[in-house]
Amino acid sequence: MRCSQMVPIATQSSSTNGMIDSAAMTRIEIKPGVIYFPTLLNREEQESLRDEIYVAINAAHLFQSTMPRWGNPMSVKMLNLGSLGWVSDKSGYRYQKRHPVTGEAWPPIFPSLLKLWGRLTNNYAEPEACLINYYSSTAKMGLHQDRDEEDFNAPVVSLSLGDTALFRIGTSERSGPTQSIKLQSGDGLIFDGPARLDFHGIDRVYKETSTLLNEGGRFNLTIRRVTKPVIAAP
Ligand code: MD6
Ligand code: FE
C-alpha cells in the first residue's frame, strides 16, 4: 500500500470564516430515510471545505485501499478524519485509530463539519469518523452497504464536492430495485432509519462538470458515528 501524491493547496478564498451555515436548506425525501439537500453548501462554503481538505491531505496523505480477500485496489483514494477511520485491505473492512501507511492518528474532524452534523442530525452523539473519498474522473464505487459501524441508529451524512457523480440507491437487498440521482458539488445526502442499510454506489463521475477542484474529480465526505453512544443512567 502506498501513499498517493500530494494534492496542491488551493488559494485560500478571502471572505470565508470556515463556517458552514447556509441559511436556506432545501430538503427532499428521495425515499423514506434518504434525504437529499441540493446545494447544501454554497460556493464559498464549498471552497472553504475544499481548502480544509487540502490541508488535511497535505498533512496526512490519501491512501489506496484494497478490496478484502483478493487485494485488488479500489479506484477511489481515501483519508479519514476523527478518532476512528474506515479502512479496507486483504483482511477486511474495519475502523481503526491510525492511518494504515503512516501509523499516525487521523487528523481531527473539522469544526465546520461537527457543526453541520449537529444541525442535520438534531445533535446526535458526536461523529467519530469522516471518510474522505477522492474520485478521479474514471473512479467508481460498487454497490455497498455501510455496515461496519456498531450504531445503525446513527445517520450517515454525505457531502459532495467537485465534479457531478451518478449515485445509485437500492434497497437493503443487493438485487433490489435501484434509482439514481446526480450529486453535484455542494449537495448533501443523509442515510437514516429505514434506509440506513440500503445498498448504494457511484456509477460514474462526469468529467469537468465543476470548477471547484483544479485537478478535477470529486471528493465525497461521509460523516459517521461508529460506536454506540453511552446512554446516561436515568
Ligand atoms: C459517494 N457515498 O457519494 C459514496 N454512504 O461517493 C456513500 O458511499 C454513502 O453517500 C453512506 C451514506 C451516504 C453516502
Ligand atoms: Fe456508503
PDB file of C-alpha atoms and ligand atoms in Angstrom:
ATOM      1  CA  MET A   1       0.000   0.000   0.000  1.00  0.00           C
ATOM      2  CA  ARG A   2       1.425   3.386  -0.932  1.00  0.00           C
ATOM      3  CA  CYS A   3       0.512   6.985  -0.309  1.00  0.00           C
ATOM      4  CA  SER A   4      -0.621   8.782  -3.424  1.00  0.00           C
ATOM      5  CA  GLN A   5       0.934  12.073  -4.369  1.00  0.00           C
ATOM      6  CA  MET A   6       0.038  15.249  -2.564  1.00  0.00           C
ATOM      7  CA  VAL A   7      -2.727  17.473  -3.821  1.00  0.00           C
ATOM      8  CA  PRO A   8      -1.751  21.149  -4.167  1.00  0.00           C
ATOM      9  CA  ILE A   9      -3.148  23.590  -1.636  1.00  0.00           C
ATOM     10  CA  ALA A  10      -5.573  25.797  -3.500  1.00  0.00           C
ATOM     11  CA  THR A  11      -5.512  29.530  -2.975  1.00  0.00           C
ATOM     12  CA  GLN A  12      -7.395  30.435   0.173  1.00  0.00           C
ATOM     13  CA  SER A  13     -10.654  32.202  -0.602  1.00  0.00           C
ATOM     14  CA  SER A  14     -10.651  35.614   1.006  1.00  0.00           C
ATOM     15  CA  SER A  15     -14.025  36.024   2.615  1.00  0.00           C
ATOM     16  CA  THR A  16     -14.687  32.714   4.346  1.00  0.00           C
ATOM     17  CA  ASN A  17     -14.538  32.105   8.047  1.00  0.00           C
ATOM     18  CA  GLY A  18     -14.623  28.349   7.656  1.00  0.00           C
ATOM     19  CA  MET A  19     -18.143  28.003   8.982  1.00  0.00           C
ATOM     20  CA  ILE A  20     -20.786  26.106   7.083  1.00  0.00           C
ATOM     21  CA  ASP A  21     -24.053  27.854   7.673  1.00  0.00           C
ATOM     22  CA  SER A  22     -26.242  28.016   4.566  1.00  0.00           C
ATOM     23  CA  ALA A  23     -29.326  29.885   5.614  1.00  0.00           C
ATOM     24  CA  ALA A  24     -31.853  28.207   3.330  1.00  0.00           C
ATOM     25  CA  MET A  25     -31.880  24.430   3.254  1.00  0.00           C
ATOM     26  CA  THR A  26     -33.948  22.541   0.697  1.00  0.00           C
ATOM     27  CA  ARG A  27     -34.803  19.059   1.950  1.00  0.00           C
ATOM     28  CA  ILE A  28     -36.035  16.414  -0.488  1.00  0.00           C
ATOM     29  CA  GLU A  29     -37.025  12.941   0.717  1.00  0.00           C
ATOM     30  CA  ILE A  30     -35.928  10.628  -2.099  1.00  0.00           C
ATOM     31  CA  LYS A  31     -37.426   7.670  -0.205  1.00  0.00           C
ATOM     32  CA  PRO A  32     -38.030   7.034   3.492  1.00  0.00           C
ATOM     33  CA  GLY A  33     -34.700   7.616   5.232  1.00  0.00           C
ATOM     34  CA  VAL A  34     -32.844   9.117   2.253  1.00  0.00           C
ATOM     35  CA  ILE A  35     -32.864  12.892   2.442  1.00  0.00           C
ATOM     36  CA  TYR A  36     -31.291  14.951  -0.323  1.00  0.00           C
ATOM     37  CA  PHE A  37     -30.149  18.545   0.261  1.00  0.00           C
ATOM     38  CA  PRO A  38     -29.368  20.200  -3.104  1.00  0.00           C
ATOM     39  CA  THR A  39     -26.642  22.870  -2.750  1.00  0.00           C
ATOM     40  CA  LEU A  40     -26.479  22.430   0.999  1.00  0.00           C
ATOM     41  CA  LEU A  41     -23.155  24.285   0.775  1.00  0.00           C
ATOM     42  CA  ASN A  42     -22.890  27.490  -1.236  1.00  0.00           C
ATOM     43  CA  ARG A  43     -19.794  28.149  -3.327  1.00  0.00           C
ATOM     44  CA  GLU A  44     -17.983  29.971  -0.555  1.00  0.00           C
ATOM     45  CA  GLU A  45     -18.638  27.130   1.874  1.00  0.00           C
ATOM     46  CA  GLN A  46     -17.509  24.594  -0.723  1.00  0.00           C
ATOM     47  CA  GLU A  47     -14.249  26.496  -1.254  1.00  0.00           C
ATOM     48  CA  SER A  48     -13.665  26.706   2.451  1.00  0.00           C
ATOM     49  CA  LEU A  49     -14.276  22.972   2.940  1.00  0.00           C
ATOM     50  CA  ARG A  50     -12.105  22.151  -0.093  1.00  0.00           C
ATOM     51  CA  ASP A  51      -9.241  24.149   1.376  1.00  0.00           C
ATOM     52  CA  GLU A  52      -9.566  22.400   4.734  1.00  0.00           C
ATOM     53  CA  ILE A  53      -9.469  19.052   2.914  1.00  0.00           C
ATOM     54  CA  TYR A  54      -6.294  20.050   1.041  1.00  0.00           C
ATOM     55  CA  VAL A  55      -4.614  20.990   4.315  1.00  0.00           C
ATOM     56  CA  ALA A  56      -5.576  17.612   5.844  1.00  0.00           C
ATOM     57  CA  ILE A  57      -4.407  15.717   2.754  1.00  0.00           C
ATOM     58  CA  ASN A  58      -1.078  17.535   2.691  1.00  0.00           C
ATOM     59  CA  ALA A  59      -0.550  16.648   6.343  1.00  0.00           C
ATOM     60  CA  ALA A  60      -1.817  13.087   6.369  1.00  0.00           C
ATOM     61  CA  HIS A  61      -1.909  11.859   2.713  1.00  0.00           C
ATOM     62  CA  LEU A  62      -4.538   9.961   0.813  1.00  0.00           C
ATOM     63  CA  PHE A  63      -4.035   6.199   0.801  1.00  0.00           C
ATOM     64  CA  GLN A  64      -5.005   3.494  -1.630  1.00  0.00           C
ATOM     65  CA  SER A  65      -7.415   0.960  -0.183  1.00  0.00           C
ATOM     66  CA  THR A  66      -7.608  -2.574  -1.439  1.00  0.00           C
ATOM     67  CA  MET A  67     -10.529  -4.965  -1.544  1.00  0.00           C
ATOM     68  CA  PRO A  68     -10.830  -7.754   1.014  1.00  0.00           C
ATOM     69  CA  ARG A  69      -9.588 -11.216   0.009  1.00  0.00           C
ATOM     70  CA  TRP A  70      -8.048 -10.596  -3.431  1.00  0.00           C
ATOM     71  CA  GLY A  71      -6.446  -7.280  -2.537  1.00  0.00           C
ATOM     72  CA  ASN A  72      -7.216  -5.520  -5.800  1.00  0.00           C
ATOM     73  CA  PRO A  73      -7.011  -1.732  -5.457  1.00  0.00           C
ATOM     74  CA  MET A  74     -10.128   0.388  -5.143  1.00  0.00           C
ATOM     75  CA  SER A  75     -10.371   3.181  -7.695  1.00  0.00           C
ATOM     76  CA  VAL A  76     -11.001   5.835  -5.029  1.00  0.00           C
ATOM     77  CA  LYS A  77      -8.279   7.178  -2.744  1.00  0.00           C
ATOM     78  CA  MET A  78      -9.087   7.734   0.906  1.00  0.00           C
ATOM     79  CA  LEU A  79      -8.316   9.644   4.056  1.00  0.00           C
ATOM     80  CA  ASN A  80     -10.173   9.750   7.366  1.00  0.00           C
ATOM     81  CA  LEU A  81     -10.696  12.472   9.928  1.00  0.00           C
ATOM     82  CA  GLY A  82     -11.659  11.723  13.517  1.00  0.00           C
ATOM     83  CA  SER A  83     -10.872   9.315  16.306  1.00  0.00           C
ATOM     84  CA  LEU A  84     -11.684   6.340  14.066  1.00  0.00           C
ATOM     85  CA  GLY A  85     -11.160   5.808  10.362  1.00  0.00           C
ATOM     86  CA  TRP A  86     -12.587   3.299   7.904  1.00  0.00           C
ATOM     87  CA  VAL A  87     -10.021   1.140   6.124  1.00  0.00           C
ATOM     88  CA  SER A  88     -10.156  -1.823   3.802  1.00  0.00           C
ATOM     89  CA  ASP A  89      -7.430  -4.288   2.964  1.00  0.00           C
ATOM     90  CA  LYS A  90      -6.925  -8.006   2.409  1.00  0.00           C
ATOM     91  CA  SER A  91      -8.052  -8.791   5.947  1.00  0.00           C
ATOM     92  CA  GLY A  92     -11.356  -6.981   5.537  1.00  0.00           C
ATOM     93  CA  TYR A  93     -13.177  -3.767   6.369  1.00  0.00           C
ATOM     94  CA  ARG A  94     -12.804  -2.121   9.762  1.00  0.00           C
ATOM     95  CA  TYR A  95     -12.448   1.087  11.723  1.00  0.00           C
ATOM     96  CA  GLN A  96      -9.060   1.848  13.215  1.00  0.00           C
ATOM     97  CA  LYS A  97      -7.430   4.715  15.097  1.00  0.00           C
ATOM     98  CA  ARG A  98      -4.434   5.121  12.830  1.00  0.00           C
ATOM     99  CA  HIS A  99      -3.537   5.791   9.216  1.00  0.00           C
ATOM    100  CA  PRO A 100      -2.586   2.442   7.642  1.00  0.00           C
ATOM    101  CA  VAL A 101       0.510   3.822   5.881  1.00  0.00           C
ATOM    102  CA  THR A 102       1.957   6.402   8.278  1.00  0.00           C
ATOM    103  CA  GLY A 103       0.722   4.899  11.573  1.00  0.00           C
ATOM    104  CA  GLU A 104      -0.313   8.400  12.700  1.00  0.00           C
ATOM    105  CA  ALA A 105      -3.620   9.277  14.332  1.00  0.00           C
ATOM    106  CA  TRP A 106      -6.134  10.686  11.833  1.00  0.00           C
ATOM    107  CA  PRO A 107      -6.493  14.498  11.679  1.00  0.00           C
ATOM    108  CA  PRO A 108      -9.464  15.790  13.681  1.00  0.00           C
ATOM    109  CA  ILE A 109     -12.894  16.294  12.118  1.00  0.00           C
ATOM    110  CA  PHE A 110     -13.176  19.965  11.116  1.00  0.00           C
ATOM    111  CA  PRO A 111     -15.314  22.093  13.484  1.00  0.00           C
ATOM    112  CA  SER A 112     -17.384  23.196  10.460  1.00  0.00           C
ATOM    113  CA  LEU A 113     -18.338  19.536   9.845  1.00  0.00           C
ATOM    114  CA  LEU A 114     -19.166  18.913  13.520  1.00  0.00           C
ATOM    115  CA  LYS A 115     -21.467  21.903  13.416  1.00  0.00           C
ATOM    116  CA  LEU A 116     -23.144  20.721  10.224  1.00  0.00           C
ATOM    117  CA  TRP A 117     -23.590  17.215  11.687  1.00  0.00           C
ATOM    118  CA  GLY A 118     -25.276  18.724  14.756  1.00  0.00           C
ATOM    119  CA  ARG A 119     -27.675  20.694  12.586  1.00  0.00           C
ATOM    120  CA  LEU A 120     -28.551  17.839  10.252  1.00  0.00           C
ATOM    121  CA  THR A 121     -28.847  15.091  12.876  1.00  0.00           C
ATOM    122  CA  ASN A 122     -30.589  17.044  15.588  1.00  0.00           C
ATOM    123  CA  ASN A 123     -27.435  16.872  17.706  1.00  0.00           C
ATOM    124  CA  TYR A 124     -26.958  13.121  17.596  1.00  0.00           C
ATOM    125  CA  ALA A 125     -23.865  11.969  19.554  1.00  0.00           C
ATOM    126  CA  GLU A 126     -20.681  13.411  18.020  1.00  0.00           C
ATOM    127  CA  PRO A 127     -19.404  11.695  14.910  1.00  0.00           C
ATOM    128  CA  GLU A 128     -16.193   9.687  15.255  1.00  0.00           C
ATOM    129  CA  ALA A 129     -15.250   9.304  11.611  1.00  0.00           C
ATOM    130  CA  CYS A 130     -15.311  11.346   8.451  1.00  0.00           C
ATOM    131  CA  LEU A 131     -14.236   9.306   5.453  1.00  0.00           C
ATOM    132  CA  ILE A 132     -12.910  11.425   2.586  1.00  0.00           C
ATOM    133  CA  ASN A 133     -13.023   9.620  -0.757  1.00  0.00           C
ATOM    134  CA  TYR A 134     -11.310  11.162  -3.780  1.00  0.00           C
ATOM    135  CA  TYR A 135     -12.613  10.087  -7.196  1.00  0.00           C
ATOM    136  CA  SER A 136     -10.637  10.769 -10.359  1.00  0.00           C
ATOM    137  CA  SER A 137     -12.857  11.140 -13.414  1.00  0.00           C
ATOM    138  CA  THR A 138     -12.681   7.383 -14.051  1.00  0.00           C
ATOM    139  CA  ALA A 139     -13.218   6.173 -10.473  1.00  0.00           C
ATOM    140  CA  LYS A 140     -16.385   4.398  -9.337  1.00  0.00           C
ATOM    141  CA  MET A 141     -17.713   2.819  -6.177  1.00  0.00           C
ATOM    142  CA  GLY A 142     -19.526  -0.501  -6.373  1.00  0.00           C
ATOM    143  CA  LEU A 143     -22.870  -1.098  -4.674  1.00  0.00           C
ATOM    144  CA  HIS A 144     -22.262  -1.484  -0.955  1.00  0.00           C
ATOM    145  CA  GLN A 145     -23.877  -1.114   2.443  1.00  0.00           C
ATOM    146  CA  ASP A 146     -22.321   0.999   5.196  1.00  0.00           C
ATOM    147  CA  ARG A 147     -22.446  -1.677   7.869  1.00  0.00           C
ATOM    148  CA  ASP A 148     -19.122  -1.638   9.681  1.00  0.00           C
ATOM    149  CA  GLU A 149     -20.434   0.709  12.365  1.00  0.00           C
ATOM    150  CA  GLU A 150     -21.785  -0.587  15.681  1.00  0.00           C
ATOM    151  CA  ASP A 151     -24.505   2.003  15.759  1.00  0.00           C
ATOM    152  CA  PHE A 152     -27.017   1.743  12.928  1.00  0.00           C
ATOM    153  CA  ASN A 153     -29.298   4.200  14.720  1.00  0.00           C
ATOM    154  CA  ALA A 154     -26.920   6.985  13.758  1.00  0.00           C
ATOM    155  CA  PRO A 155     -27.451   8.562  10.347  1.00  0.00           C
ATOM    156  CA  VAL A 156     -24.651   8.840   7.791  1.00  0.00           C
ATOM    157  CA  VAL A 157     -24.207  12.367   6.435  1.00  0.00           C
ATOM    158  CA  SER A 158     -22.624  12.681   2.990  1.00  0.00           C
ATOM    159  CA  LEU A 159     -21.248  15.778   1.209  1.00  0.00           C
ATOM    160  CA  SER A 160     -20.114  16.059  -2.397  1.00  0.00           C
ATOM    161  CA  LEU A 161     -17.501  18.484  -3.762  1.00  0.00           C
ATOM    162  CA  GLY A 162     -16.231  18.860  -7.318  1.00  0.00           C
ATOM    163  CA  ASP A 163     -17.453  17.026 -10.400  1.00  0.00           C
ATOM    164  CA  THR A 164     -21.014  15.707 -10.573  1.00  0.00           C
ATOM    165  CA  ALA A 165     -21.484  11.991  -9.885  1.00  0.00           C
ATOM    166  CA  LEU A 166     -24.218   9.476 -10.631  1.00  0.00           C
ATOM    167  CA  PHE A 167     -25.300   7.977  -7.307  1.00  0.00           C
ATOM    168  CA  ARG A 168     -27.363   4.779  -7.272  1.00  0.00           C
ATOM    169  CA  ILE A 169     -29.588   3.867  -4.339  1.00  0.00           C
ATOM    170  CA  GLY A 170     -31.182   0.461  -3.910  1.00  0.00           C
ATOM    171  CA  THR A 171     -32.748  -1.362  -1.004  1.00  0.00           C
ATOM    172  CA  SER A 172     -31.346  -3.483   1.803  1.00  0.00           C
ATOM    173  CA  GLU A 173     -31.186  -6.411  -0.689  1.00  0.00           C
ATOM    174  CA  ARG A 174     -28.264  -6.324  -3.106  1.00  0.00           C
ATOM    175  CA  SER A 175     -30.506  -7.299  -6.023  1.00  0.00           C
ATOM    176  CA  GLY A 176     -33.337  -4.906  -5.112  1.00  0.00           C
ATOM    177  CA  PRO A 177     -34.607  -2.184  -7.478  1.00  0.00           C
ATOM    178  CA  THR A 178     -32.477   0.945  -7.681  1.00  0.00           C
ATOM    179  CA  GLN A 179     -32.923   4.604  -8.526  1.00  0.00           C
ATOM    180  CA  SER A 180     -30.254   7.117  -9.458  1.00  0.00           C
ATOM    181  CA  ILE A 181     -29.626  10.761  -8.703  1.00  0.00           C
ATOM    182  CA  LYS A 182     -26.876  13.107  -9.800  1.00  0.00           C
ATOM    183  CA  LEU A 183     -24.922  14.553  -6.891  1.00  0.00           C
ATOM    184  CA  GLN A 184     -23.403  17.950  -7.616  1.00  0.00           C
ATOM    185  CA  SER A 185     -20.801  19.977  -5.814  1.00  0.00           C
ATOM    186  CA  GLY A 186     -22.214  21.212  -2.517  1.00  0.00           C
ATOM    187  CA  ASP A 187     -25.018  18.648  -2.324  1.00  0.00           C
ATOM    188  CA  GLY A 188     -25.728  16.830   0.921  1.00  0.00           C
ATOM    189  CA  LEU A 189     -27.349  13.456   1.480  1.00  0.00           C
ATOM    190  CA  ILE A 190     -28.418  11.617   4.628  1.00  0.00           C
ATOM    191  CA  PHE A 191     -28.995   7.884   5.032  1.00  0.00           C
ATOM    192  CA  ASP A 192     -31.022   7.209   8.114  1.00  0.00           C
ATOM    193  CA  GLY A 193     -33.586   4.933   9.725  1.00  0.00           C
ATOM    194  CA  PRO A 194     -35.257   2.655   7.156  1.00  0.00           C
ATOM    195  CA  ALA A 195     -32.570   3.391   4.532  1.00  0.00           C
ATOM    196  CA  ARG A 196     -29.526   3.140   6.785  1.00  0.00           C
ATOM    197  CA  LEU A 197     -28.552  -0.246   5.370  1.00  0.00           C
ATOM    198  CA  ASP A 198     -29.597   0.312   1.763  1.00  0.00           C
ATOM    199  CA  PHE A 199     -27.121  -0.621  -0.955  1.00  0.00           C
ATOM    200  CA  HIS A 200     -25.685   2.354  -2.822  1.00  0.00           C
ATOM    201  CA  GLY A 201     -22.747   3.251  -5.048  1.00  0.00           C
ATOM    202  CA  ILE A 202     -21.284   5.641  -7.594  1.00  0.00           C
ATOM    203  CA  ASP A 203     -21.666   4.539 -11.224  1.00  0.00           C
ATOM    204  CA  ARG A 204     -19.686   7.357 -12.747  1.00  0.00           C
ATOM    205  CA  VAL A 205     -18.179  10.803 -12.352  1.00  0.00           C
ATOM    206  CA  TYR A 206     -18.929  13.405 -15.031  1.00  0.00           C
ATOM    207  CA  LYS A 207     -15.618  14.937 -16.046  1.00  0.00           C
ATOM    208  CA  GLU A 208     -15.184  18.721 -15.955  1.00  0.00           C
ATOM    209  CA  THR A 209     -18.631  19.493 -14.575  1.00  0.00           C
ATOM    210  CA  SER A 210     -17.306  21.645 -11.714  1.00  0.00           C
ATOM    211  CA  THR A 211     -14.603  24.286 -11.386  1.00  0.00           C
ATOM    212  CA  LEU A 212     -14.136  23.713  -7.649  1.00  0.00           C
ATOM    213  CA  LEU A 213     -11.112  21.392  -7.841  1.00  0.00           C
ATOM    214  CA  ASN A 214      -8.182  22.468 -10.020  1.00  0.00           C
ATOM    215  CA  GLU A 215      -7.179  18.864 -10.563  1.00  0.00           C
ATOM    216  CA  GLY A 216     -10.776  17.816 -11.425  1.00  0.00           C
ATOM    217  CA  GLY A 217     -12.538  14.797  -9.976  1.00  0.00           C
ATOM    218  CA  ARG A 218     -14.675  14.654  -6.880  1.00  0.00           C
ATOM    219  CA  PHE A 219     -14.469  14.457  -3.109  1.00  0.00           C
ATOM    220  CA  ASN A 220     -17.155  12.705  -1.112  1.00  0.00           C
ATOM    221  CA  LEU A 221     -17.197  13.044   2.652  1.00  0.00           C
ATOM    222  CA  THR A 222     -19.223  10.646   4.780  1.00  0.00           C
ATOM    223  CA  ILE A 223     -19.562  11.599   8.415  1.00  0.00           C
ATOM    224  CA  ARG A 224     -20.401   8.741  10.751  1.00  0.00           C
ATOM    225  CA  ARG A 225     -20.955   7.760  14.350  1.00  0.00           C
ATOM    226  CA  VAL A 226     -19.206   4.410  14.776  1.00  0.00           C
ATOM    227  CA  THR A 227     -19.690   3.285  18.386  1.00  0.00           C
ATOM    228  CA  LYS A 228     -22.939   3.226  20.318  1.00  0.00           C
ATOM    229  CA  PRO A 229     -23.300   6.398  22.372  1.00  0.00           C
ATOM    230  CA  VAL A 230     -23.182   5.817  26.121  1.00  0.00           C
ATOM    231  CA  ILE A 231     -26.655   6.482  27.442  1.00  0.00           C
ATOM    232  CA  ALA A 232     -26.718   8.337  30.745  1.00  0.00           C
ATOM    233  CA  ALA A 233     -28.325   6.392  33.586  1.00  0.00           C
ATOM    234  CA  PRO A 234     -31.826   7.683  34.441  1.00  0.00           C
TER     235      PRO A 234
HETATM  236  C1  MD6 B   1     -20.189   8.737  -2.677  1.00  0.00           C
HETATM  237  N1  MD6 B   1     -21.306   7.665  -0.878  1.00  0.00           N
HETATM  238  O1  MD6 B   1     -21.080   9.588  -2.718  1.00  0.00           O
HETATM  239  C2  MD6 B   1     -20.363   7.490  -1.904  1.00  0.00           C
HETATM  240  N2  MD6 B   1     -22.566   6.104   2.060  1.00  0.00           N
HETATM  241  O2  MD6 B   1     -19.138   8.868  -3.273  1.00  0.00           O
HETATM  242  C3  MD6 B   1     -21.545   6.718   0.029  1.00  0.00           C
HETATM  243  O3  MD6 B   1     -20.994   5.647  -0.012  1.00  0.00           O
HETATM  244  C4  MD6 B   1     -22.528   6.976   1.078  1.00  0.00           C
HETATM  245  O4  MD6 B   1     -23.377   8.953   0.088  1.00  0.00           O
HETATM  246  C5  MD6 B   1     -23.458   6.248   3.059  1.00  0.00           C
HETATM  247  C6  MD6 B   1     -24.334   7.299   3.091  1.00  0.00           C
HETATM  248  C7  MD6 B   1     -24.328   8.227   2.098  1.00  0.00           C
HETATM  249  C8  MD6 B   1     -23.408   8.073   1.058  1.00  0.00           C
HETATM  250 FE    FE B   2     -21.516   4.310   1.522  1.00  0.00          FE
END
